[in-house]
GROMACS .gro file of C-alpha atoms in nm:
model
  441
    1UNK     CA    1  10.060   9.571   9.561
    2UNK     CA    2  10.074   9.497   9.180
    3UNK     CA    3  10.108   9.736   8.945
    4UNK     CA    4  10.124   9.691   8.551
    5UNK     CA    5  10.412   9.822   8.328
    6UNK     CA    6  10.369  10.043   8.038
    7UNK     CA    7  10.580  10.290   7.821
    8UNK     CA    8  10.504  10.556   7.603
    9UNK     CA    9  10.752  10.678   7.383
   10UNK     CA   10  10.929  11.034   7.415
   11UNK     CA   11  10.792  11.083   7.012
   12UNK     CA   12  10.709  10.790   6.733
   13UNK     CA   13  11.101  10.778   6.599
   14UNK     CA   14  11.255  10.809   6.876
   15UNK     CA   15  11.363  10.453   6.938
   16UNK     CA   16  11.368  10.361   6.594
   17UNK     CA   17  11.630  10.646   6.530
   18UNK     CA   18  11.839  10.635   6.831
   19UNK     CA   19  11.868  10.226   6.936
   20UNK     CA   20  11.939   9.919   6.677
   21UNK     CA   21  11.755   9.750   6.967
   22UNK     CA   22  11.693   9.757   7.355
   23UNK     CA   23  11.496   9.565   7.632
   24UNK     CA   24  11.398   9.685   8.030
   25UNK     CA   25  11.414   9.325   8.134
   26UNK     CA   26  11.374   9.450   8.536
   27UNK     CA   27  11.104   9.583   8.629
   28UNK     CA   28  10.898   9.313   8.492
   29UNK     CA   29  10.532   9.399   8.343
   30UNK     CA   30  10.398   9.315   8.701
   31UNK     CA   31  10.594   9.379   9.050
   32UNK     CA   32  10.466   9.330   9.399
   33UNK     CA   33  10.644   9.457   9.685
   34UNK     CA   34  10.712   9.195   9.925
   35UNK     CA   35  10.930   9.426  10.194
   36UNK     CA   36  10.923   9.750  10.305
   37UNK     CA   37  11.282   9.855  10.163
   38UNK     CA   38  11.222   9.686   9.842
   39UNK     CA   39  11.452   9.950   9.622
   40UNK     CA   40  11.317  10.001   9.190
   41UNK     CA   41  11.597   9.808   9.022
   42UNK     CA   42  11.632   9.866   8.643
   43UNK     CA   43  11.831   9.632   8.447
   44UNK     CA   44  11.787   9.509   8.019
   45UNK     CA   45  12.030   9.603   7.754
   46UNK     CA   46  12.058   9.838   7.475
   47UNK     CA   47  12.244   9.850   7.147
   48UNK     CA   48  12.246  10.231   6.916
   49UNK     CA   49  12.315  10.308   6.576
   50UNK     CA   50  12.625  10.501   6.774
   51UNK     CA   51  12.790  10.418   7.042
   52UNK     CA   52  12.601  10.474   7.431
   53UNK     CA   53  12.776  10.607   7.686
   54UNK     CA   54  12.509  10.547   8.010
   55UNK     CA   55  12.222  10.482   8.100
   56UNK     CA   56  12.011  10.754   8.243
   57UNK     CA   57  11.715  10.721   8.461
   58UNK     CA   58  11.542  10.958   8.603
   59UNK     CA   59  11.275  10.998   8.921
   60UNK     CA   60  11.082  11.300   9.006
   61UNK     CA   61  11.348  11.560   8.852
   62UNK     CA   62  11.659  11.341   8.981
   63UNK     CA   63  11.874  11.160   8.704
   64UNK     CA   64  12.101  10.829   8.790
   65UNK     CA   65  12.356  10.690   8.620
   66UNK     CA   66  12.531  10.355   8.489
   67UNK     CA   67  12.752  10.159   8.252
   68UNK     CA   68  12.633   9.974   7.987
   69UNK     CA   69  12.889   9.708   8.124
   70UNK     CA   70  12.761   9.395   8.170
   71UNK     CA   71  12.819   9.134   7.896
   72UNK     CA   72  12.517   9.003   7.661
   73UNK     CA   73  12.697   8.828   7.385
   74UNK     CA   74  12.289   8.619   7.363
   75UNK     CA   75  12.218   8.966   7.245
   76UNK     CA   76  12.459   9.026   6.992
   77UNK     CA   77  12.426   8.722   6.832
   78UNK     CA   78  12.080   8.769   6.820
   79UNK     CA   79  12.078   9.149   6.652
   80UNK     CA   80  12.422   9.052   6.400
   81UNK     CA   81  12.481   8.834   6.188
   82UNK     CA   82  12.814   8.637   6.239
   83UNK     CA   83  13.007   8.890   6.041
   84UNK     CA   84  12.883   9.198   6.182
   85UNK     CA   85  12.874   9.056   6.530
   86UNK     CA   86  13.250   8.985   6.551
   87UNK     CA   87  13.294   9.395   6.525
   88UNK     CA   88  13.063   9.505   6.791
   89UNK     CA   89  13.096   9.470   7.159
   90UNK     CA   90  12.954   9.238   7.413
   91UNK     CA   91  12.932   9.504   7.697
   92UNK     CA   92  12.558   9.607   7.565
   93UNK     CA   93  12.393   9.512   7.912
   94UNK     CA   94  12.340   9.722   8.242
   95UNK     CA   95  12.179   9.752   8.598
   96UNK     CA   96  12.115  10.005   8.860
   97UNK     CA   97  11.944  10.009   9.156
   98UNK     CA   98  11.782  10.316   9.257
   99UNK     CA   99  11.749  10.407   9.614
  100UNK     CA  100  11.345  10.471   9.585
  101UNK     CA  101  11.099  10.253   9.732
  102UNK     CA  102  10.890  10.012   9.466
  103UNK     CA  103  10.569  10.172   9.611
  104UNK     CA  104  10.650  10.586   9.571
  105UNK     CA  105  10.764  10.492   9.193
  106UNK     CA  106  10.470  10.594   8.991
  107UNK     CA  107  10.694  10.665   8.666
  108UNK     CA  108  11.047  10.675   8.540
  109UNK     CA  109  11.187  10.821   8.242
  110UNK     CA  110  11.514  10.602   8.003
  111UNK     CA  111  11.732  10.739   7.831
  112UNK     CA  112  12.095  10.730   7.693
  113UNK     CA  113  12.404  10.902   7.684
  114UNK     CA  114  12.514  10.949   7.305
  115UNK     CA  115  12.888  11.178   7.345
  116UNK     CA  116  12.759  11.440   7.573
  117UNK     CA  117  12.398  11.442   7.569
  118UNK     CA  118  12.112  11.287   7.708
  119UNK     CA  119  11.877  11.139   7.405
  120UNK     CA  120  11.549  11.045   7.620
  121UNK     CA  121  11.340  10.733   7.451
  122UNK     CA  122  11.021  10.762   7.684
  123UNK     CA  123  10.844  10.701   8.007
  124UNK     CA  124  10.776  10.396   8.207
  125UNK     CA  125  10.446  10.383   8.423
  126UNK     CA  126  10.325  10.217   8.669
  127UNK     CA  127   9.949  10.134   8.716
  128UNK     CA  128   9.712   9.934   8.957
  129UNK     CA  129   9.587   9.637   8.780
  130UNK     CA  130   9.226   9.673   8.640
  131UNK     CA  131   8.996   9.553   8.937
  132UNK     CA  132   8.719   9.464   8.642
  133UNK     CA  133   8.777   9.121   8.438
  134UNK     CA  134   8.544   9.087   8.112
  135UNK     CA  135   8.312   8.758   8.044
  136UNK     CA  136   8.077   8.595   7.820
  137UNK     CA  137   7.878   8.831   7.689
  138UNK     CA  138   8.039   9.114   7.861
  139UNK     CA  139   7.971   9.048   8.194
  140UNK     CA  140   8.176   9.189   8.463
  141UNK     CA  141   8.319   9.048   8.722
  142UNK     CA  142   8.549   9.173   8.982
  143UNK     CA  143   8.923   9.088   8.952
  144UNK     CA  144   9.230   9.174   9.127
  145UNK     CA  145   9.051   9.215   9.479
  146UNK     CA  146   9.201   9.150   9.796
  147UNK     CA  147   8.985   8.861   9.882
  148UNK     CA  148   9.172   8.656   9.565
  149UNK     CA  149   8.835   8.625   9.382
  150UNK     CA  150   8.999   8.423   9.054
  151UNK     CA  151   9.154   8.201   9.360
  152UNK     CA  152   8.863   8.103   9.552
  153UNK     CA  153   8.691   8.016   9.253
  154UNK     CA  154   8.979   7.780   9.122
  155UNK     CA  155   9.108   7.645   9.427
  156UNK     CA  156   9.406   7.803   9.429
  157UNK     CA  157   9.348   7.950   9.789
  158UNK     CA  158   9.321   7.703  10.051
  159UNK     CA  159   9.109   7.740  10.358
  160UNK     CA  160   9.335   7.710  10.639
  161UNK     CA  161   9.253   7.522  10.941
  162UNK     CA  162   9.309   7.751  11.162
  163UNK     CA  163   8.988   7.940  11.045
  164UNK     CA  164   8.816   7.639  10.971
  165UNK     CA  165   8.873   7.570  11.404
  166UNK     CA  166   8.780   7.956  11.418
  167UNK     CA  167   8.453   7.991  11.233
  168UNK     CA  168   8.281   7.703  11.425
  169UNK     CA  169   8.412   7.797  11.731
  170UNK     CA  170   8.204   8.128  11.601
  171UNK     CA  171   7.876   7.946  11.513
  172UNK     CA  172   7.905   7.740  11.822
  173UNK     CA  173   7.900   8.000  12.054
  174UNK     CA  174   7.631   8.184  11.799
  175UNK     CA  175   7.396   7.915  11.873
  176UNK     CA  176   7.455   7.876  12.259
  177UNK     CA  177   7.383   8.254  12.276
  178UNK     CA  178   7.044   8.225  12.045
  179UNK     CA  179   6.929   7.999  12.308
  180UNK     CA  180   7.027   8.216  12.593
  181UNK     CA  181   6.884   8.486  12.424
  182UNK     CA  182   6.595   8.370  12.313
  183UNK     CA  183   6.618   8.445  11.927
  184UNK     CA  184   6.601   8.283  11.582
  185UNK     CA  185   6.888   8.280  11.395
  186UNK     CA  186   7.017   8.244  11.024
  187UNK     CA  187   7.307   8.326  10.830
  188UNK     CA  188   7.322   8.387  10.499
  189UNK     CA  189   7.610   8.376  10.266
  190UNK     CA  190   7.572   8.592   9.927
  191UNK     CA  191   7.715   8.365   9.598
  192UNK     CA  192   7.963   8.560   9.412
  193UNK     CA  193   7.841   8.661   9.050
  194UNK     CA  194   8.065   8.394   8.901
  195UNK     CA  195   7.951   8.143   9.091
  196UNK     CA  196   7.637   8.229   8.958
  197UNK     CA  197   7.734   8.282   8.598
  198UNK     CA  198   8.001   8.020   8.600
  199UNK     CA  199   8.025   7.987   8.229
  200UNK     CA  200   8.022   8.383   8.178
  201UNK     CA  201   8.348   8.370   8.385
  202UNK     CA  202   8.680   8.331   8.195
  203UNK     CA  203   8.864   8.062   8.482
  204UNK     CA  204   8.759   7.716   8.562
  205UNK     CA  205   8.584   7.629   8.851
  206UNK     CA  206   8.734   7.386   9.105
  207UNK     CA  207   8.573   7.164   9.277
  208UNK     CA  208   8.773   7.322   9.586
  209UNK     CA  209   8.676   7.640   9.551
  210UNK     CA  210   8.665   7.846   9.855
  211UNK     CA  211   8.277   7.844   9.913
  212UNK     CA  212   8.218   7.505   9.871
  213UNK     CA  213   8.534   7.429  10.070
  214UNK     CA  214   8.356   7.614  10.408
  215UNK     CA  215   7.969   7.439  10.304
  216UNK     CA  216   8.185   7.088  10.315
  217UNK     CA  217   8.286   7.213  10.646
  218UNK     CA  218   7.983   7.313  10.802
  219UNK     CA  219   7.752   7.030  10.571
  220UNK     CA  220   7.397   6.951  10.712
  221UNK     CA  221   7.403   7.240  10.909
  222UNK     CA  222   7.067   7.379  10.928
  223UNK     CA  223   7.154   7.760  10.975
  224UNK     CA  224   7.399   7.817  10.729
  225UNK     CA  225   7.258   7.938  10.416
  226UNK     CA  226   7.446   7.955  10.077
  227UNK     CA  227   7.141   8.043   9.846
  228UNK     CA  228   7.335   7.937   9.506
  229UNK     CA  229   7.149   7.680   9.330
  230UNK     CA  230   6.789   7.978   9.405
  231UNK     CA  231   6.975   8.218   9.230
  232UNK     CA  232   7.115   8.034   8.931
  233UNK     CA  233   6.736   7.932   8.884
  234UNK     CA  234   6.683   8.293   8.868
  235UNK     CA  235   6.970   8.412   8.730
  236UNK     CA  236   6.949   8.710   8.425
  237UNK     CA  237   6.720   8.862   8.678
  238UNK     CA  238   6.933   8.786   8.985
  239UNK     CA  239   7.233   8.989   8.875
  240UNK     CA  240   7.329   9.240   8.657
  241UNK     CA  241   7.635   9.301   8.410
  242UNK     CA  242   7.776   9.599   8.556
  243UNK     CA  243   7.772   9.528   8.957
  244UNK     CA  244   7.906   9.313   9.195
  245UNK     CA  245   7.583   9.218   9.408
  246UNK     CA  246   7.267   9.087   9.356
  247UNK     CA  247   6.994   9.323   9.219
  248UNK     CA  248   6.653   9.433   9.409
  249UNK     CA  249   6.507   9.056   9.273
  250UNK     CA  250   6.754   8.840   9.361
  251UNK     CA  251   6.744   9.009   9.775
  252UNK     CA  252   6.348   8.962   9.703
  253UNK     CA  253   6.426   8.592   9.658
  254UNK     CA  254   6.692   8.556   9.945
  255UNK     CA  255   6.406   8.729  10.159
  256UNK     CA  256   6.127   8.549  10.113
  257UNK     CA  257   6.361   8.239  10.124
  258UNK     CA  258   6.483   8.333  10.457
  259UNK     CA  259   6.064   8.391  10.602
  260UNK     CA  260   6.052   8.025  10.495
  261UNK     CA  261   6.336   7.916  10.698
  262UNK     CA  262   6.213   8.140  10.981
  263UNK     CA  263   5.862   7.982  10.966
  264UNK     CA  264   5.699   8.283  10.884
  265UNK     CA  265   5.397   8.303  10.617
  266UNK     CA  266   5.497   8.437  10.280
  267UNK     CA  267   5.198   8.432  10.093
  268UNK     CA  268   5.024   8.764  10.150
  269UNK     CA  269   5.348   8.996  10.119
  270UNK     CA  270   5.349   9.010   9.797
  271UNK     CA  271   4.983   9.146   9.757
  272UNK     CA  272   4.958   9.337  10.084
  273UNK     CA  273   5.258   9.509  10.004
  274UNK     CA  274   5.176   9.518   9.606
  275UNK     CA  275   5.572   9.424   9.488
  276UNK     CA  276   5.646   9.551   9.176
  277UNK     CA  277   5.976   9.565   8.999
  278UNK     CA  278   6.109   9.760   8.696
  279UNK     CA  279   6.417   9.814   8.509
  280UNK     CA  280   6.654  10.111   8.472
  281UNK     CA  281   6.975  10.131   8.329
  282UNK     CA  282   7.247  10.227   8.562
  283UNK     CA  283   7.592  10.222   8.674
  284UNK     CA  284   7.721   9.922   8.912
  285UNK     CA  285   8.039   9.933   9.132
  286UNK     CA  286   8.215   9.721   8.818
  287UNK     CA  287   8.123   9.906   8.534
  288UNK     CA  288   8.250  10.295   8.690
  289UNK     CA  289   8.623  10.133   8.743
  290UNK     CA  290   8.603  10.127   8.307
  291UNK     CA  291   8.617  10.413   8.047
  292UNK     CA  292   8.279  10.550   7.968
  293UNK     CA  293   8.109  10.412   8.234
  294UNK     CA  294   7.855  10.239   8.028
  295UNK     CA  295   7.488  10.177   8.212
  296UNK     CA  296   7.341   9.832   8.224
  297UNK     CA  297   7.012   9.738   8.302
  298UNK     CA  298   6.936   9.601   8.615
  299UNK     CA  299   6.599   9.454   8.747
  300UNK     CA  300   6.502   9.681   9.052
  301UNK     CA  301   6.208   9.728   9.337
  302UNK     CA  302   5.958  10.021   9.255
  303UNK     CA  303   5.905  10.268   9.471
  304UNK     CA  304   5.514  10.281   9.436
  305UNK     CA  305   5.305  10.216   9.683
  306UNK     CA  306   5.607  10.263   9.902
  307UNK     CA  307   5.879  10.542   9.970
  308UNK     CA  308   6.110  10.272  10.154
  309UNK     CA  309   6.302  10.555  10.307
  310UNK     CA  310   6.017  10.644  10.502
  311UNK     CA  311   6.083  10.365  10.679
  312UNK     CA  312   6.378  10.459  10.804
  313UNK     CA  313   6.426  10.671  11.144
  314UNK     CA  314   6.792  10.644  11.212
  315UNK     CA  315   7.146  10.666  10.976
  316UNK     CA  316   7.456  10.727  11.122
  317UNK     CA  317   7.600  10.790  10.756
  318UNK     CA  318   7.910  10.588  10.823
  319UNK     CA  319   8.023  10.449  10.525
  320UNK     CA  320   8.002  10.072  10.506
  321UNK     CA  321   8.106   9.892  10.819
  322UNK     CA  322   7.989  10.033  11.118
  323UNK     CA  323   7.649  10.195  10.955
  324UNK     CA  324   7.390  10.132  11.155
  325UNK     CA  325   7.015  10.194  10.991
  326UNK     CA  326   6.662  10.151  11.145
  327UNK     CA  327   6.312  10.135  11.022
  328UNK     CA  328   6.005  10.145  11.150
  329UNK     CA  329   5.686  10.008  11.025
  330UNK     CA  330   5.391  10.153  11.174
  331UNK     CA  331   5.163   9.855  10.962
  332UNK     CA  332   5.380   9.549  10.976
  333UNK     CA  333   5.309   9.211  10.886
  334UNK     CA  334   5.450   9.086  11.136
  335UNK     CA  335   5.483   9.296  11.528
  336UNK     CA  336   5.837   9.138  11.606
  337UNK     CA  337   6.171   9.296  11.490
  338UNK     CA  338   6.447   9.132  11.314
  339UNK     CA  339   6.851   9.241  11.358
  340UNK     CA  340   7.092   9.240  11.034
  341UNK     CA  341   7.434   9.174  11.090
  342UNK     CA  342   7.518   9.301  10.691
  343UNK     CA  343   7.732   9.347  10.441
  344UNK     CA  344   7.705   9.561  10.168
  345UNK     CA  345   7.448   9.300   9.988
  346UNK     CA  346   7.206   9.355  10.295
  347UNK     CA  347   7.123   9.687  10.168
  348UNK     CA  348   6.861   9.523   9.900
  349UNK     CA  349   6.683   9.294  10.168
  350UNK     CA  350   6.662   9.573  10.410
  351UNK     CA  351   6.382   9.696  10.150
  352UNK     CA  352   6.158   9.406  10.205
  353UNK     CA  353   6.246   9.338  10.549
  354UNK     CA  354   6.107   9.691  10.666
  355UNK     CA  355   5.797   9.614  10.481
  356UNK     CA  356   5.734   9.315  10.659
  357UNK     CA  357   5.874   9.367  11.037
  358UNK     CA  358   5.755   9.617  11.273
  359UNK     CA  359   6.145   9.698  11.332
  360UNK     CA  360   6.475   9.628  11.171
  361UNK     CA  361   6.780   9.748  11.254
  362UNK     CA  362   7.096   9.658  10.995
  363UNK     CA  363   7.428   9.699  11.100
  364UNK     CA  364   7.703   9.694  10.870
  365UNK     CA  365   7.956   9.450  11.005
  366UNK     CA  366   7.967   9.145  10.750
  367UNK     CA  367   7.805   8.889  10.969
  368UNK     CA  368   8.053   8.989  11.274
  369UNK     CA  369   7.802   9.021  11.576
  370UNK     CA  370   7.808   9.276  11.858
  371UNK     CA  371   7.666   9.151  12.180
  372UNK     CA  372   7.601   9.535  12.297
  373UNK     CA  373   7.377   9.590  12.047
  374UNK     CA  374   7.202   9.245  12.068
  375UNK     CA  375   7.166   9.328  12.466
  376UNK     CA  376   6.967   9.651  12.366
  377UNK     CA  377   6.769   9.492  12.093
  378UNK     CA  378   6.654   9.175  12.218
  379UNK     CA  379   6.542   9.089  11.898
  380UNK     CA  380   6.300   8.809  11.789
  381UNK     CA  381   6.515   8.704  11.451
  382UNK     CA  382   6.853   8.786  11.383
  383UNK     CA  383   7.004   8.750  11.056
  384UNK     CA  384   7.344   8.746  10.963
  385UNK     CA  385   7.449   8.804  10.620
  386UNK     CA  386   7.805   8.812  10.436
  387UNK     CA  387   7.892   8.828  10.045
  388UNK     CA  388   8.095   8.491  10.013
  389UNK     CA  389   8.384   8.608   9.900
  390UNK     CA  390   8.454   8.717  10.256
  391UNK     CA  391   8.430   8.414  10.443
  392UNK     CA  392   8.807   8.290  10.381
  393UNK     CA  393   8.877   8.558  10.678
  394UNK     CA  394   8.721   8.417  10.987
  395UNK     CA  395   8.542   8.633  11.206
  396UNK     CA  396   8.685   8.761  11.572
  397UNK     CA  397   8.575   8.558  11.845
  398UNK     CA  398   8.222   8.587  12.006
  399UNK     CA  399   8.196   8.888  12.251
  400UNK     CA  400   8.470   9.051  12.084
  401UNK     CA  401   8.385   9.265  11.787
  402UNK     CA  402   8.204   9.588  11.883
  403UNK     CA  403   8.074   9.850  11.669
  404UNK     CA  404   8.096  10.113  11.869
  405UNK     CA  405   8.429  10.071  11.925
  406UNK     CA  406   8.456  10.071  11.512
  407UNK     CA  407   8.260  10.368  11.495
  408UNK     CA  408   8.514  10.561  11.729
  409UNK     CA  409   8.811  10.428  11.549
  410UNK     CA  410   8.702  10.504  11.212
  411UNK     CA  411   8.596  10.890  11.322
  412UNK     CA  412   8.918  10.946  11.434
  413UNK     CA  413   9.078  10.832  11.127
  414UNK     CA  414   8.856  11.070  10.899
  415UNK     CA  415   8.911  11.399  10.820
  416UNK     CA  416   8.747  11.703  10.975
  417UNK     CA  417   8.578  11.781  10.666
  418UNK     CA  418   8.428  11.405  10.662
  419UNK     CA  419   8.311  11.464  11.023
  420UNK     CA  420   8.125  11.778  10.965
  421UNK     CA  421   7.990  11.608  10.650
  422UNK     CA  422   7.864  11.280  10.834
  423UNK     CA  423   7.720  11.474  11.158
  424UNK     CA  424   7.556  11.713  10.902
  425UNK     CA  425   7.364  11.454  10.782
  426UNK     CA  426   7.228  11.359  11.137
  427UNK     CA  427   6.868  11.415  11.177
  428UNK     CA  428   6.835  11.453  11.512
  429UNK     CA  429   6.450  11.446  11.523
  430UNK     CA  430   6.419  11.127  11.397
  431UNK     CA  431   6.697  10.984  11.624
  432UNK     CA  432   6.608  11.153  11.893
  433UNK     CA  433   6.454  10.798  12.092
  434UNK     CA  434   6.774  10.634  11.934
  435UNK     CA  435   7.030  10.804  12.208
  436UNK     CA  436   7.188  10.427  12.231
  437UNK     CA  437   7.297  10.463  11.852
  438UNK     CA  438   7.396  10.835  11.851
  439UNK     CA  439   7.604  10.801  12.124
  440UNK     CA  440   7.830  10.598  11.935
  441UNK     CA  441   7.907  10.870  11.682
   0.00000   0.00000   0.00000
């Protein structure tokens, strides 16, 4: 992982008074560790107004040692002039390597050996890089992710073929079981904001950027949806400055867009279910990584006529992949239910989809679909939906992924306070006709 470099200074004076001049040339300002027994190696030079002894380092309490013998004449020549450089002595330079791994080092203290004592100059730190990078206008965007966001978008990260072979292996075998089945079938890939925003965003875009790279792949094919050109029409009301995914509106949009594409009328939801949209100021999943925590406004569905969480009769409460929620919609405009295979942008549609289907049941799994669950569903439509910025990882083969078998994994990797927390929130009279889903917990 990377981590940033930076030192505060024991008091104000400290260097000033103790060194003529010094550098920490190892660590750099940014590390990565690449293997497991990667060992902190600190290395520079230093030059005081008397003479050093050592260098001292120290780690959580423990101090190391070493010479200040390595020759940096570049250094002397730089710091003297000709005259005074002939009179001081080359050995200025040093390097230690510390039996700690780069990963437990959150800090380390410098210091140097002047006769007898230990003068300490101040504290090195390391910190995770921000996740948050700063546009136009101060939009945020998300940075330092591990899907290589800033890649995709300038073609830095290549689309290997291996996934390429993978993914329509994947919507081959999606399509063959549609037909089996008997459903209708979309997916939907959600635009990353900068795609959206693209002259917001402080990098170029490439022409080989990751999501166009995997539409060139799959061009002319009727079921893949990449809704980016909608949106940018859209835009300021599309997304907001302080989150990651598209606002209340900009699902509204994707949803009607996806009735269309299902053949399904359009033209009385918005009356029958009397939409209206307001906006509130609020904190997104990019502006709480920064200080203060500043609110942004952000366009959003109103809850009148509609409580939309009256909709819902079942919640497993596990967080993100492998929730499973289900509404019911005793009024629908339409009598047929429709299956989400989400990610975390789902979560808007879902709002507009229970107002319209008699059921809908979204499962967090980021377009990965689980044949159980489309066995016990038999559903009419089924919609898969992923934020773009995933798609560089292809899904596991057909018939492979299964949420239950997520569920059970990720229960066993939580703590027993997190258990009694999730099955707390159970409300067992609502799911009690949803024993297929509960037993998965």
């Amino acid at each position: 992982m990377n981590k940033i470099l930076n030192f505060v200074p024991s008091k104000a004076s400290a260097v000033k008074e103790l060194l003529k001049g010094w550098n920490i040339e190892e660590p750099g300002a940014e590390i990565s560790q690449v293997l497991a027994e990667e060992y902190l190696k600190v290395s520079g030079w230093a030059v005081g107004h008397r003479p050093i002894k050592k260098l001292a380092v120290e780690i959580s309490g423990e101090i190391y040692y070493a010479d200040l013998d390595t020759q940096r004449p570049d250094v002397i020549e730089a710091l003297f002039s000709n005259a005074e450089g002939g009179a001081h002595d080359n050995s200025c330079g040093f390097s230690i390597i510390i039996a700690s791994e780069l990963s437990s080092v959150a800090s380390f203290d410098i210091g140097f050996i002047f006769e007898e004592k230990i003068e300490w100059v101040g504290t090195f730190f390391f910190e995770a890089p921000q996740k948050v990078l700063i546009g136009k206008h101060q939009w945020l965007f998300l940075d330092n992710d591990s899907n290589d966001s800033v890649d995709q978008f300038t073609g830095m990260l290549e689309f290997p073929v291996s996934d390429q072979e993978k993914w329509k292996t994947y919507i081959s075998d999606i399509q063959s079981i549609s037909t089996i089945n008997k459903f209708e079938w979309l997916m939907v890939l959600a635009p990353s904001k900068e795609y959206v925003f693209q002259d917001y965003y402080p990098h170029e875009l490439s022409e080989n950027n990751t999501p166009s790279q995997f539409m060139r792949f799959f061009e002319g094919h009727q079921k893949i949806v990449y809704p980016l050109n909608l949106l940018i029409h859209h835009r300021e009301l599309s997304y907001w400055k302080g989150d990651t995914h598209w606002t209340d509106y900009g699902a509204y949009i994707i949803f009607k867009d996806t009735l269309e594409r299902f053949h399904l009328p359009v033209l009385n939801f918005d009356t029958h279910c009397r939409i209206e949209f307001s906006i509130k100021n609020s904190i997104g999943d990019l502006s709480e990584k920064l200080p203060g925590h500043a609110k942004q406004p952000k366009v959003q569905l109103s809850d009148c006529p509609h409580d939309h969480s009256e909709f819902v009769i079942y919640d497993n409460r596990i967080p993100n992949n492998g929730r499973i929620i289900i509404s019911e919609n005793a009024q629908p405009l339409c009598s047929e239910s429709i299956l989400i295979f989400g990610s975390s942008s789902a979560y808007n549609l879902v709002k507009f989809f229970q107002m319209y289907f008699r059921r809908v049941v979204l499962v967090h799994s980021a377009a990965e679909l689980d044949m159980e669950i489309i066995n016990h569903e038999k559903p009419k439509y089924v919609l898969l939906q992923s934020n773009s910025r995933f798609i560089n990882v292809a899904p596991e083969y057909l018939g492979t992924h299964s949420v239950r078998r997520l569920i059970s994994s990720k229960i066993e990797n939580f703590s027993a306070l997190e258990v009694r927390k999730i099955m707390k929130l159970q409300d067992h009279s609502l799911s009690a006709n949803e024993v297929f889903y509960s037993s998965m917990l």
